[in-house]
Coordinates of C-alpha atoms and ligand atoms in Angstrom, one line a residue:
X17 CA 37.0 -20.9 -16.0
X18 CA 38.0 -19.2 -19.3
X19 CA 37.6 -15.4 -19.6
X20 CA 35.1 -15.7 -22.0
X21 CA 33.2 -18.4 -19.5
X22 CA 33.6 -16.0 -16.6
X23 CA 31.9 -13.1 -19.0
X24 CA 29.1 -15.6 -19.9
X25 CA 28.3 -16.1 -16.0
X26 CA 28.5 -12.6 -15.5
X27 CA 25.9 -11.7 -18.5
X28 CA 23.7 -14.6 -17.4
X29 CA 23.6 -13.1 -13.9
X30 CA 22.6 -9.5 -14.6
X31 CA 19.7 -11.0 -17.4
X32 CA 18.4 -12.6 -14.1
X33 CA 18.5 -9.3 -12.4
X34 CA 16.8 -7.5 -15.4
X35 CA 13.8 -9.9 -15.7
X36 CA 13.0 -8.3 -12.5
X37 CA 11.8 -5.0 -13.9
X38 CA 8.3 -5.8 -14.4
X39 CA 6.2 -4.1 -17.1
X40 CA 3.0 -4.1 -15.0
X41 CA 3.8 -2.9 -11.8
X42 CA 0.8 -1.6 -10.0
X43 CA 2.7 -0.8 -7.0
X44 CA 5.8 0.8 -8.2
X45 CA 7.3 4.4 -6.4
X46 CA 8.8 5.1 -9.5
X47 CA 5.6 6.7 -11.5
X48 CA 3.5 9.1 -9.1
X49 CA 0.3 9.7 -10.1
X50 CA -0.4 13.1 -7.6
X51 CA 2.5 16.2 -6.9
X52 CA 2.8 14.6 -3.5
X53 CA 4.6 11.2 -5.0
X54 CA 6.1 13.1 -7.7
X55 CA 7.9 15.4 -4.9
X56 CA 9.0 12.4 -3.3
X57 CA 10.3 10.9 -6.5
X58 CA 12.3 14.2 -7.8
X59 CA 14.7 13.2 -4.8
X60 CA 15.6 9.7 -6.6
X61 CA 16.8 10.9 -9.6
X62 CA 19.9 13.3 -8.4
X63 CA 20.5 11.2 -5.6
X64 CA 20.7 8.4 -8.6
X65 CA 23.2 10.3 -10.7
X66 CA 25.6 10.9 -7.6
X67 CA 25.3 7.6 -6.7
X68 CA 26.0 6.4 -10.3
X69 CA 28.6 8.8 -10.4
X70 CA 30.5 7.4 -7.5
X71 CA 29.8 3.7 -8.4
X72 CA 31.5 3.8 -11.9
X73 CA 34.5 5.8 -10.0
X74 CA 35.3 3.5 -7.0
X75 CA 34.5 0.4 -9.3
X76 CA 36.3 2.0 -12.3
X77 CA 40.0 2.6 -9.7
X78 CA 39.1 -1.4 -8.4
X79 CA 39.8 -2.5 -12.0
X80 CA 42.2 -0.7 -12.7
X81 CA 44.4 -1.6 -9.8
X82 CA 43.5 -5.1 -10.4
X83 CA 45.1 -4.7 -13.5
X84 CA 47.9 -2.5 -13.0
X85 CA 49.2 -3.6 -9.9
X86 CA 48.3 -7.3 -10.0
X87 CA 51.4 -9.8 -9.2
X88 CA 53.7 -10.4 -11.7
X89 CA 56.4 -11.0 -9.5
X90 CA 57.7 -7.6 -9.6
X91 CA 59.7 -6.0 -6.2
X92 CA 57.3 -5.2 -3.0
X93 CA 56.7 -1.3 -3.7
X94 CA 57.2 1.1 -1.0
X95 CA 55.1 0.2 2.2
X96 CA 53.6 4.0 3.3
X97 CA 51.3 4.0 6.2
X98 CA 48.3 7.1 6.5
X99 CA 47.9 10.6 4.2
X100 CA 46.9 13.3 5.7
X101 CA 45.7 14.9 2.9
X102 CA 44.1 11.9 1.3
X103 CA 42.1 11.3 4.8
X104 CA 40.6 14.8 5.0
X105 CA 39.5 14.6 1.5
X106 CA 37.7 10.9 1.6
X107 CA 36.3 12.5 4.9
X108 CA 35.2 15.4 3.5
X109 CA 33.8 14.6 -0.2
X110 CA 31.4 12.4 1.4
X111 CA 30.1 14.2 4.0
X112 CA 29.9 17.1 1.5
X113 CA 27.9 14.7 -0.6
X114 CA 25.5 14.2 1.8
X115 CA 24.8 17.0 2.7
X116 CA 23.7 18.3 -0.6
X117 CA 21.2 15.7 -0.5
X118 CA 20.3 16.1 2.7
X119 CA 18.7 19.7 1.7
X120 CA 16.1 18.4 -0.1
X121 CA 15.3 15.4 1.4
X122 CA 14.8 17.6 4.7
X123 CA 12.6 20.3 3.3
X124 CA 10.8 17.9 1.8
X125 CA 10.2 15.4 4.7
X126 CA 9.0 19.1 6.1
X127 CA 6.7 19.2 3.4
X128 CA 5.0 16.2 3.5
X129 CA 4.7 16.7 7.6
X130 CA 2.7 19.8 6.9
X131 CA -1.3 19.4 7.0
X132 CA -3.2 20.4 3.9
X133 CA -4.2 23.6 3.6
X134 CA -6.8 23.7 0.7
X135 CA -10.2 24.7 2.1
X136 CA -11.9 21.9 0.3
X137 CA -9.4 19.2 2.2
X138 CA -11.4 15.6 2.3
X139 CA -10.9 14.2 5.6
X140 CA -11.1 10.1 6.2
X141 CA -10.0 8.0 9.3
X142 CA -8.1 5.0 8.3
X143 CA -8.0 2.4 10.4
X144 CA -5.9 -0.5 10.1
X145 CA -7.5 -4.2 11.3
X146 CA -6.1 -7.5 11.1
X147 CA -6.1 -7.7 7.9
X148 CA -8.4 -5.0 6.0
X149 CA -8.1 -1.3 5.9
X150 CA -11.8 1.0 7.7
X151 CA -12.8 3.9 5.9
X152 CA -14.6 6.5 7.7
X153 CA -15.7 9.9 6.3
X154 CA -15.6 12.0 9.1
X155 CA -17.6 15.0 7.6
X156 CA -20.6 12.0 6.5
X157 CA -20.5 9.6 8.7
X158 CA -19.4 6.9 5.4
X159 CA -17.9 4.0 6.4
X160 CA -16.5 1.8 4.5
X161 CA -13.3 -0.7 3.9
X162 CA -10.6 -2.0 1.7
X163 CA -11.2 0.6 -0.6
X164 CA -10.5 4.1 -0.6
X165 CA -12.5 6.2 -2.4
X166 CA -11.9 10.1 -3.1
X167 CA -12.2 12.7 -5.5
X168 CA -9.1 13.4 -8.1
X169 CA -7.1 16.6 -7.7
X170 CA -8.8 17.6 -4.0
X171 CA -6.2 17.1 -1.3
X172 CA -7.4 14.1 1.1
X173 CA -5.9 14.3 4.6
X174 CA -6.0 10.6 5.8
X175 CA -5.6 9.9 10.0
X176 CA -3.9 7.0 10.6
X177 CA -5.2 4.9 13.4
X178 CA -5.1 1.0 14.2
X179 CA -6.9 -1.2 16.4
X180 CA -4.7 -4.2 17.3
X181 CA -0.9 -4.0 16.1
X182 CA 1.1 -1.5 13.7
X183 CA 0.1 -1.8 10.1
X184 CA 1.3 0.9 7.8
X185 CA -0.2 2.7 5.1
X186 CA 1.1 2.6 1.5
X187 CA -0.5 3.9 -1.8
X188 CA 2.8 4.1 -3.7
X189 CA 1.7 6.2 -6.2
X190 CA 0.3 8.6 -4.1
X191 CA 2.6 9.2 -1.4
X192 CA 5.1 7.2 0.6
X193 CA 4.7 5.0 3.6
X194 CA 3.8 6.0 7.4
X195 CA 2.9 3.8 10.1
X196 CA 0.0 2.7 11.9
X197 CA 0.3 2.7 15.4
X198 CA -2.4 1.7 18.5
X199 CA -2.8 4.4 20.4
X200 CA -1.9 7.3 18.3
X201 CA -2.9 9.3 15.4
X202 CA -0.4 9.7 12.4
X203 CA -1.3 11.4 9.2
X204 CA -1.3 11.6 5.7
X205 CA -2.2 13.6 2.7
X206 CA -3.0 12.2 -0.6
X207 CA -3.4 13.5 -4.4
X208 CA -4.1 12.0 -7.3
X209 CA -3.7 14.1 -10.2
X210 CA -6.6 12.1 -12.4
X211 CA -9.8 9.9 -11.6
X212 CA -7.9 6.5 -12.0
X213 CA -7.2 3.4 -9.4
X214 CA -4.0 2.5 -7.4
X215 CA -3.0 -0.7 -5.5
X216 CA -2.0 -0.3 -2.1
X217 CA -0.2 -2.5 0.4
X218 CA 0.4 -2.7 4.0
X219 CA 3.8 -2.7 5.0
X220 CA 4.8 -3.5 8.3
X221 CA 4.5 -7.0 9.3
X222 CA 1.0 -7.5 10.9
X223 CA 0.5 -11.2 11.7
X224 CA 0.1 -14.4 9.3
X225 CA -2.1 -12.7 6.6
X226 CA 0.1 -9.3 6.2
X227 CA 0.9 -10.3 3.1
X228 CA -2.9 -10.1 2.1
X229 CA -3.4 -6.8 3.4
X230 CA -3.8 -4.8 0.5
X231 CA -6.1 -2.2 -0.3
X232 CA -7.5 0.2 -3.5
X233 CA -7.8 3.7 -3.6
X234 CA -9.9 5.0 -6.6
X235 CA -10.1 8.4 -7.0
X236 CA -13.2 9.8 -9.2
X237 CA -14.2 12.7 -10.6
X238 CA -16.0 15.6 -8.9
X239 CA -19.3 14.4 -9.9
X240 CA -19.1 11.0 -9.8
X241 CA -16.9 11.3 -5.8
X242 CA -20.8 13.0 -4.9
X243 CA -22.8 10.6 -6.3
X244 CA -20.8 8.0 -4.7
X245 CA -20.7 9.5 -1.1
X246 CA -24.4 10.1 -1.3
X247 CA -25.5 6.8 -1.7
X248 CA -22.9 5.3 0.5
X249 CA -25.1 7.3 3.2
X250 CA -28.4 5.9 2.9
X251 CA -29.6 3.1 4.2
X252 CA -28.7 -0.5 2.9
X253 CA -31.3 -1.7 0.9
X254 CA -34.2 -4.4 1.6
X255 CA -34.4 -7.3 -0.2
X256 CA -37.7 -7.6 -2.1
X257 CA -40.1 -10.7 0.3
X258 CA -39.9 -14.0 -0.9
X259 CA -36.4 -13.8 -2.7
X260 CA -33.2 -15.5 -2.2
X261 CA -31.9 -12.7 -1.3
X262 CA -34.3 -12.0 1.6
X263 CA -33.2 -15.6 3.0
X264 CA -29.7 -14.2 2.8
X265 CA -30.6 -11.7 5.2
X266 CA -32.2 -14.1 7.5
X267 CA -28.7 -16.1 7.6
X268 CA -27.0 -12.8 8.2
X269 CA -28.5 -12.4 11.2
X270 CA -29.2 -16.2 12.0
X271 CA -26.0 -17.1 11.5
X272 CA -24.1 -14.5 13.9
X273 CA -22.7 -12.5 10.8
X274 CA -24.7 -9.3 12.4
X275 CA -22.5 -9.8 15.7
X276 CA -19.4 -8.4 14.0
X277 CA -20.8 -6.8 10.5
X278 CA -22.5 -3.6 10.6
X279 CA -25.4 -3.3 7.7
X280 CA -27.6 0.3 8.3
X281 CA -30.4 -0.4 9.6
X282 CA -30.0 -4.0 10.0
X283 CA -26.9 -4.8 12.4
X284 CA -24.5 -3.1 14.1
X285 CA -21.2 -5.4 14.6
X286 CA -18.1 -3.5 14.6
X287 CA -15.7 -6.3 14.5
X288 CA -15.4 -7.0 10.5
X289 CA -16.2 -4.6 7.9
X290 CA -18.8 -2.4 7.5
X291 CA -21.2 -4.4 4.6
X292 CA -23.7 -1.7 4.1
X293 CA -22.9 -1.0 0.5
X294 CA -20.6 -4.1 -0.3
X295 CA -21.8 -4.7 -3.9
X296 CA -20.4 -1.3 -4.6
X297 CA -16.4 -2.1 -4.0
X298 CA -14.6 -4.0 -6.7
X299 CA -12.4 -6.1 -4.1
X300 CA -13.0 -7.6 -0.6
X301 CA -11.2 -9.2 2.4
X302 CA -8.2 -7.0 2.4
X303 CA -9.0 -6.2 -1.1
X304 CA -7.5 -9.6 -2.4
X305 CA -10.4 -10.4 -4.2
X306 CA -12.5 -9.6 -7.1
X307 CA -16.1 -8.9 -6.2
X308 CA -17.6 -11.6 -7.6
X309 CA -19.8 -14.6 -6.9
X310 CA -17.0 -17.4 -7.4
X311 CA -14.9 -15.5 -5.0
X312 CA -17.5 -14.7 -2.1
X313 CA -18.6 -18.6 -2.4
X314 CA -14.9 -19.5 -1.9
X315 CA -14.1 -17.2 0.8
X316 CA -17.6 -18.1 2.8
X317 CA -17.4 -21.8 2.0
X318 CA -13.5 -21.8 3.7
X319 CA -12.4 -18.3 4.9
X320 CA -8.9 -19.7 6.1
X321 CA -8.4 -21.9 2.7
X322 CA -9.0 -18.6 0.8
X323 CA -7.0 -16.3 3.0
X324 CA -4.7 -18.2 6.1
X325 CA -4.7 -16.4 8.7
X326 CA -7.5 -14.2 8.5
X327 CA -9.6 -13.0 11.5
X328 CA -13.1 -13.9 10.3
X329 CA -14.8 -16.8 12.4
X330 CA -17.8 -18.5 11.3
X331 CA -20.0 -19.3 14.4
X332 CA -21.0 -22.9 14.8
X333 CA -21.0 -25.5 11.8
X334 CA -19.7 -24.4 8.1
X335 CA -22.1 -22.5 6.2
X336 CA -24.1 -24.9 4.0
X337 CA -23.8 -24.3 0.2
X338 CA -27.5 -22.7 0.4
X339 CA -26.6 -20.7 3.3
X340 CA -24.1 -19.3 1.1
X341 CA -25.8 -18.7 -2.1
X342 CA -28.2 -17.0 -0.5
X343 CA -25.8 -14.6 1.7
X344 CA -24.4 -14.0 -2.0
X345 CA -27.8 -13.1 -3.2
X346 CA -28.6 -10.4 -0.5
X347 CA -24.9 -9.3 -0.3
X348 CA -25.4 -8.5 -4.8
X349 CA -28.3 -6.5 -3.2
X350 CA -26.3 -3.8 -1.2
X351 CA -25.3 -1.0 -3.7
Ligands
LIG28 CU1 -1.2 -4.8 8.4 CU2 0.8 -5.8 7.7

């Protein structure tokens, strides 16, 4: 292949590589939205410029000694075998490298290992399921899932619990990953410097639907965080007699959805997630999906069409389309 060939292959390759920077990237590391993230992410960007550094350096003495020393059929030079001094000092650069990044990293591993100490500390259990994220607010008795909800600028210390296998936690923009184990209790804090909404994503292979673990944290502003926990504590609502809706609580408990779904003061399941205030999330079923009536009637017309894998099991026959549009009606009901 021609030089200029061999430079057209090479361009074509990195354009390939480059299309990979996405402009919308709801999950990158690389924009923290809370101090804890953007401690984190103040390690990349020395660690970047050293390795940059010694990238264009070993690649830079490659070329040139592709160049220089490349056969021409010139005499074998001298054959030398080990430098002292050259061995000491590619031993030593390195590990002198290292360990200027090392003092950082450490005190900031340190850091994140350090439990909050603000007074006014939010404290939620998370604990991972096959394949949804529980949400339980330990000072109210909330619970909730897939989406984390939490007041901007308040530290949130988050205990990390799961019920089957290890999942692990990730809110990239809040802070980095930690695992989920069975049968102990890891921790987290998170900030978020603004009322906004970040995507989350389990990250430790889970099963078939891992992939479709994701979750939502929204963090809202003082006054809105209230209003929001305080009606998450009532009561879920009843239907009004006579309405579509109160059929759809029929089929609930009819149908064996009570047996695993927990609705206050109408069932107490504690298998799936807690629906008590369902028409108040924006996503459901490992926050895959918008909230909305095309997606609940695909999801409860073929649970494993919509998401493989999943642990949700229909007792008995399919539900029938009116099953369905009236679960839909009484689920539009719990806010
Ligand atoms: Cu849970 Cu992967």
């Amino acid at each position: 292949m021609s030089r200029a060939g061999r430079f057209g292959l090479l361009g074509a390759a990195m354009s390939v590589a480059l299309a990979g920077c996405a402009r919308i990237a709801p999950q990158t590391s690389l924009e923290p939205q809370g101090p804890i993230a953007r401690q984190i992410d103040s390690l990349i960007d020395p660690v970047f410029v050293v390795a940059g550094v010694v990238f264009v350096l070993v690649q830079g003495l490659v070329v040139v000694a592709m160049f220089k020393f490349r056969d021409r059929g010139q005499a074998e030079p001298e054959q030398i075998h080990g430098s002292t001094k050259l061995e000491i000092a590619w031993t030593l650069v390195p590990a002198l490298i290292l360990l200027a990044i090392a003092v950082p990293t450490i005190k900031t591993i340190f850091d994140m290992a350090r439990p909050a100490e603000a007074a006014d500390v939010l404290k939620v259990k998370v604990i991972g399921h096959q394949f949804w994220w529980e949400y339980q607010y330990e000072e109210s008795g909330v619970k909730s899932a897939n989406e984390l909800v939490f007041p901007a600028g308040r530290p949130v210390e988050l205990t990390l619990e799961s019920v089957d296998v290890i999942h692990s936690y990730w809110i990239p923009a809040l802070n980095g990953k930690t695992d989920v184990i069975p049968g102990r209790v890891n921790r987290m804090t998170v900030i978020a410097d603004e009322p906004a909404e970040f995507q989350g994503q389990c990250t430790e292979f889970c099963g078939t639907s891992h992939a479709n673990m994701r979750n939502t944290a929204r963090a809202l502003s003082e006054d809105d965080f209230a209003e929001w926990l305080s009606n998450q504590q009532e009561d879920a609502n009843t239907p009004a007699p006579d309405t579509g809706a109160a059929k759809g609580l029929e089929v609930f408990n009819g149908r064996g959805c009570a047996g695993c779904h927990a609705i206050a003061g109408v069932a107490e399941g504690n298998i799936g997630p807690n629906l008590t205030k369902f028409a108040t999330r924006g996503t459901f079923a490992g926050s895959i999906f918008e909230n909305n009536r095309s997606n609940l009637k695909a999801w409860l017309s073929d649970p494993q069409k919509a998401k493989p894998g999943n642990q949700m099991i229909i007792p008995g026959a399919p539900l029938s389309n009116e099953e369905i549009d009236q679960l839909i009606a009484y689920l539009e009901t719990l806010n």
